[in-house]
Amino acid sequence: QKEVEQNSGPLSVPEGAIASLNCTYSDRGSQSFFWYRQYSGKSPELIMSIYSNGDKEDGRFTAQLNKASQYVSLLIRDSQPSDSATYLCAVNGGSDYKLSFGAGTTVTVRA
Amino acid sequence: KAGVTQTPRYLIKTRGQQVTLSCSPISGHRSVSWYQQTPGQGLQFLFEYFSETQRNKGNFPGRFSGRQFSNSRSEMNVSTLELGDSALYLCASSYSGPRSGYTFGSGTRLTVV
């Protein structure tokens, strides 16, 4: 079983719609959770971090964490063509000094 | 504020050679991590350093090594290069470690021929 799994893509959404990305993790002791955005040919960029159960909103992005279900999600509201990228879920176990990344979900926002 | 700086941006090496990649973290950041990114395996953890100490190492052969200097700059070395080492090598830094979230550099694209 992979440490971090993301819903397979690619995900195509119309401009203005909500894009929903899902991520599950295997280490129940994980404490920190991140979403990175990676444009083609660029390096990953941190867009959201979440540490406790519930929702965290930042602009058009909302991260949701459910530790009991070992599940993290990212919602992108009012999707824009500039949101077209690969979104990477990353998890830190706390005492292992590393981030474990999912394979990524590629999102395409069509105008 | 300067970001994470990686040099060189591109490298072409021959099988059997060795290579050294460099990373300068954001000023004040003491944790530096290295990742290998390939289309097939995604982002794979190589190692993490904090105040010149390696705190964790990923599942890579001993040909992959790294170090961190007192100014937090880091280098990674790959000896006896293999074709499969062709990848994007990413350095990331944070103030205290992965829990605080990482900022990535632009990466070094290594091609082994």
CSV table of C-alpha atoms in Angstrom, one decimal:
chain,number,residue,atom,x,y,z
A,1,GLN,CA,0.0,0.0,0.0
A,2,LYS,CA,1.3,3.4,-0.9
A,3,GLU,CA,1.8,5.9,1.9
A,4,VAL,CA,-0.2,8.6,0.2
A,5,GLU,CA,-2.7,8.0,-2.5
A,6,GLN,CA,-4.6,10.5,-4.6
A,7,ASN,CA,-7.6,10.2,-6.8
A,8,SER,CA,-6.5,9.3,-10.3
A,9,GLY,CA,-6.8,12.0,-12.9
A,10,PRO,CA,-6.8,13.8,-15.1
A,11,LEU,CA,-9.6,16.0,-13.8
A,12,SER,CA,-11.2,18.3,-16.3
A,13,VAL,CA,-13.6,21.0,-15.0
A,14,PRO,CA,-15.3,24.0,-16.7
A,15,GLU,CA,-14.2,27.5,-15.8
A,16,GLY,CA,-16.1,28.7,-12.7
A,17,ALA,CA,-16.8,25.2,-11.4
A,18,ILE,CA,-15.5,23.5,-8.3
A,19,ALA,CA,-12.6,21.1,-8.6
A,20,SER,CA,-12.5,18.4,-5.9
A,21,LEU,CA,-9.2,16.6,-5.1
A,22,ASN,CA,-8.9,13.7,-2.7
A,23,CYS,CA,-6.0,12.1,-0.8
A,24,THR,CA,-5.7,9.2,1.6
A,25,TYR,CA,-2.8,8.3,3.8
A,26,SER,CA,-1.7,5.2,5.5
A,27,ASP,CA,0.2,6.4,8.6
A,28,ARG,CA,-2.4,7.1,11.3
A,29,GLY,CA,0.3,9.0,13.3
A,30,SER,CA,0.6,11.7,10.5
A,31,GLN,CA,0.4,15.2,11.8
A,32,SER,CA,0.9,17.7,9.0
A,33,PHE,CA,-0.8,17.8,5.6
A,34,PHE,CA,0.0,19.9,2.6
A,35,TRP,CA,-1.2,20.6,-0.9
A,36,TYR,CA,1.3,21.6,-3.5
A,37,ARG,CA,0.6,22.9,-7.0
A,38,GLN,CA,3.1,22.1,-9.8
A,39,TYR,CA,2.8,23.7,-13.1
A,40,SER,CA,4.3,21.8,-16.1
A,41,GLY,CA,8.1,22.3,-16.1
A,42,LYS,CA,8.1,24.1,-12.7
A,43,SER,CA,8.8,23.1,-9.1
A,44,PRO,CA,6.1,22.4,-6.5
A,45,GLU,CA,4.6,25.4,-4.8
A,46,LEU,CA,2.9,25.2,-1.4
A,47,ILE,CA,-0.7,26.4,-1.5
A,48,MET,CA,-2.3,24.9,1.6
A,49,SER,CA,-1.2,23.4,4.9
A,50,ILE,CA,-3.6,21.9,7.5
A,51,TYR,CA,-2.9,20.3,10.9
A,52,SER,CA,-6.2,19.7,12.6
A,53,ASN,CA,-9.5,18.2,11.7
A,54,GLY,CA,-11.9,20.4,9.9
A,55,ASP,CA,-11.8,22.9,7.1
A,56,LYS,CA,-9.3,25.6,6.3
A,57,GLU,CA,-10.0,28.2,3.7
A,58,ASP,CA,-7.6,30.5,1.9
A,59,GLY,CA,-9.1,32.4,-0.9
A,60,ARG,CA,-10.6,30.1,-3.5
A,61,PHE,CA,-9.0,27.1,-1.8
A,62,THR,CA,-10.4,25.0,1.0
A,63,ALA,CA,-8.5,22.1,2.6
A,64,GLN,CA,-10.4,19.5,4.6
A,65,LEU,CA,-8.9,17.0,7.0
A,66,ASN,CA,-10.4,14.0,8.6
A,67,LYS,CA,-7.8,12.1,10.7
A,68,ALA,CA,-10.2,9.3,11.7
A,69,SER,CA,-10.8,8.5,8.0
A,70,GLN,CA,-7.2,9.3,7.1
A,71,TYR,CA,-8.4,11.6,4.4
A,72,VAL,CA,-7.4,15.0,3.1
A,73,SER,CA,-9.1,16.9,0.4
A,74,LEU,CA,-8.7,20.2,-1.6
A,75,LEU,CA,-11.6,22.1,-3.1
A,76,ILE,CA,-10.9,24.8,-5.7
A,77,ARG,CA,-13.8,27.1,-6.1
A,78,ASP,CA,-14.5,29.3,-9.1
A,79,SER,CA,-11.8,27.4,-11.1
A,80,GLN,CA,-9.8,29.5,-13.4
A,81,PRO,CA,-7.6,28.4,-16.4
A,82,SER,CA,-4.6,29.5,-14.3
A,83,ASP,CA,-5.5,26.6,-11.9
A,84,SER,CA,-4.6,24.1,-14.6
A,85,ALA,CA,-1.7,22.2,-12.9
A,86,THR,CA,-0.8,19.0,-11.1
A,87,TYR,CA,-1.8,19.1,-7.4
A,88,LEU,CA,0.3,17.1,-5.0
A,89,CYS,CA,-0.8,15.9,-1.6
A,90,ALA,CA,2.0,15.6,1.0
A,91,VAL,CA,1.9,14.2,4.5
A,92,ASN,CA,4.4,14.4,7.3
A,93,GLY,CA,4.5,11.8,10.1
A,94,GLY,CA,5.9,14.2,12.6
A,95,SER,CA,8.9,12.3,13.8
A,96,ASP,CA,10.3,11.1,10.5
A,97,TYR,CA,11.5,14.4,9.1
A,98,LYS,CA,10.2,13.8,5.6
A,99,LEU,CA,7.2,14.6,3.4
A,100,SER,CA,5.6,11.7,1.6
A,101,PHE,CA,3.9,12.7,-1.6
A,102,GLY,CA,1.1,11.3,-3.6
A,103,ALA,CA,1.4,10.8,-7.3
A,104,GLY,CA,-0.5,13.9,-8.0
A,105,THR,CA,-3.8,14.8,-9.8
A,106,THR,CA,-3.6,16.8,-13.0
A,107,VAL,CA,-6.4,19.4,-13.2
A,108,THR,CA,-7.4,21.0,-16.5
A,109,VAL,CA,-9.8,24.0,-16.3
A,110,ARG,CA,-11.4,24.5,-19.7
A,111,ALA,CA,-12.7,27.9,-20.7
B,1,LYS,CA,13.5,37.6,0.1
B,2,ALA,CA,15.5,35.2,-2.1
B,3,GLY,CA,14.1,31.8,-2.6
B,4,VAL,CA,15.8,28.4,-2.6
B,5,THR,CA,18.6,28.5,-5.1
B,6,GLN,CA,19.8,25.3,-6.9
B,7,THR,CA,22.7,25.0,-9.1
B,8,PRO,CA,23.3,24.0,-11.8
B,9,ARG,CA,19.8,24.1,-13.5
B,10,TYR,CA,20.8,21.4,-16.1
B,11,LEU,CA,23.4,18.7,-16.2
B,12,ILE,CA,24.3,16.1,-18.7
B,13,LYS,CA,26.6,13.4,-17.5
B,14,THR,CA,27.9,10.0,-18.8
B,15,ARG,CA,27.2,6.7,-17.1
B,16,GLY,CA,29.8,6.0,-14.4
B,17,GLN,CA,30.6,9.6,-13.7
B,18,GLN,CA,29.7,11.4,-10.5
B,19,VAL,CA,27.8,14.6,-10.0
B,20,THR,CA,27.4,17.2,-7.2
B,21,LEU,CA,24.3,19.4,-6.9
B,22,SER,CA,24.1,22.5,-4.8
B,23,CYS,CA,21.3,24.1,-2.8
B,24,SER,CA,21.2,27.4,-0.9
B,25,PRO,CA,18.1,27.6,1.3
B,26,ILE,CA,16.1,30.6,2.2
B,27,SER,CA,17.9,32.8,4.6
B,28,GLY,CA,17.1,31.6,8.2
B,29,HIS,CA,16.0,28.2,7.1
B,30,ARG,CA,17.9,25.4,8.8
B,31,SER,CA,16.2,22.4,7.4
B,32,VAL,CA,17.1,21.2,3.9
B,33,SER,CA,15.6,18.2,2.1
B,34,TRP,CA,16.3,16.7,-1.2
B,35,TYR,CA,13.8,14.9,-3.5
B,36,GLN,CA,14.0,13.1,-6.8
B,37,GLN,CA,11.2,13.5,-9.2
B,38,THR,CA,10.6,11.2,-12.2
B,39,PRO,CA,7.5,10.7,-14.3
B,40,GLY,CA,7.2,7.1,-13.2
B,41,GLN,CA,7.9,7.4,-9.4
B,42,GLY,CA,6.8,10.9,-8.7
B,43,LEU,CA,8.5,12.7,-5.8
B,44,GLN,CA,10.8,10.4,-3.8
B,45,PHE,CA,12.5,11.5,-0.6
B,46,LEU,CA,16.3,11.4,-0.6
B,47,PHE,CA,17.4,13.0,2.7
B,48,GLU,CA,16.8,15.7,5.2
B,49,TYR,CA,19.4,17.8,7.1
B,50,PHE,CA,19.1,20.2,10.0
B,51,SER,CA,22.0,22.0,11.5
B,52,GLU,CA,24.5,19.8,9.6
B,53,THR,CA,22.9,16.6,10.9
B,54,GLN,CA,21.1,14.1,8.6
B,55,ARG,CA,17.9,13.3,10.4
B,56,ASN,CA,16.4,11.0,7.8
B,57,LYS,CA,17.4,9.2,4.6
B,58,GLY,CA,15.2,7.7,2.0
B,59,ASN,CA,15.4,4.3,0.3
B,60,PHE,CA,18.2,5.1,-2.2
B,61,PRO,CA,21.4,3.3,-2.7
B,62,GLY,CA,24.6,4.4,-1.0
B,63,ARG,CA,25.7,6.1,-4.3
B,64,PHE,CA,23.4,9.0,-3.2
B,65,SER,CA,24.9,11.1,-0.4
B,66,GLY,CA,24.6,14.5,0.9
B,67,ARG,CA,25.8,17.0,3.4
B,68,GLN,CA,24.9,20.3,5.0
B,69,PHE,CA,27.3,23.1,5.8
B,70,SER,CA,27.3,25.4,8.8
B,71,ASN,CA,25.6,28.2,6.7
B,72,SER,CA,22.8,25.7,5.9
B,73,ARG,CA,23.8,25.3,2.3
B,74,SER,CA,23.6,21.7,1.2
B,75,GLU,CA,25.1,19.5,-1.5
B,76,MET,CA,24.1,16.1,-2.7
B,77,ASN,CA,26.4,13.8,-4.6
B,78,VAL,CA,25.6,10.9,-6.8
B,79,SER,CA,28.5,8.6,-7.7
B,80,THR,CA,28.7,6.0,-10.5
B,81,LEU,CA,25.8,7.4,-12.4
B,82,GLU,CA,23.3,5.1,-14.0
B,83,LEU,CA,20.8,5.9,-16.7
B,84,GLY,CA,18.0,5.5,-14.2
B,85,ASP,CA,19.4,8.5,-12.2
B,86,SER,CA,18.1,10.8,-14.9
B,87,ALA,CA,15.6,13.0,-13.0
B,88,LEU,CA,14.7,16.3,-11.6
B,89,TYR,CA,16.4,16.8,-8.3
B,90,LEU,CA,14.6,19.2,-6.0
B,91,CYS,CA,15.9,20.9,-2.9
B,92,ALA,CA,13.5,22.3,-0.4
B,93,SER,CA,14.0,24.3,2.8
B,94,SER,CA,12.1,25.3,5.9
B,95,TYR,CA,12.8,26.9,9.2
B,96,SER,CA,12.5,23.8,11.3
B,97,GLY,CA,11.5,20.8,9.3
B,98,PRO,CA,8.8,19.3,7.2
B,99,ARG,CA,6.1,20.1,9.7
B,100,SER,CA,6.3,23.8,8.8
B,101,GLY,CA,6.0,23.2,5.1
B,102,TYR,CA,8.7,23.3,2.5
B,103,THR,CA,9.7,25.9,-0.2
B,104,PHE,CA,11.1,24.2,-3.2
B,105,GLY,CA,13.9,25.4,-5.4
B,106,SER,CA,13.7,25.3,-9.2
B,107,GLY,CA,15.5,22.0,-9.3
B,108,THR,CA,18.4,20.5,-11.2
B,109,ARG,CA,17.5,18.5,-14.3
B,110,LEU,CA,20.1,15.7,-14.5
B,111,THR,CA,20.4,13.6,-17.7
B,112,VAL,CA,22.6,10.6,-17.7
B,113,VAL,CA,23.6,9.3,-21.2
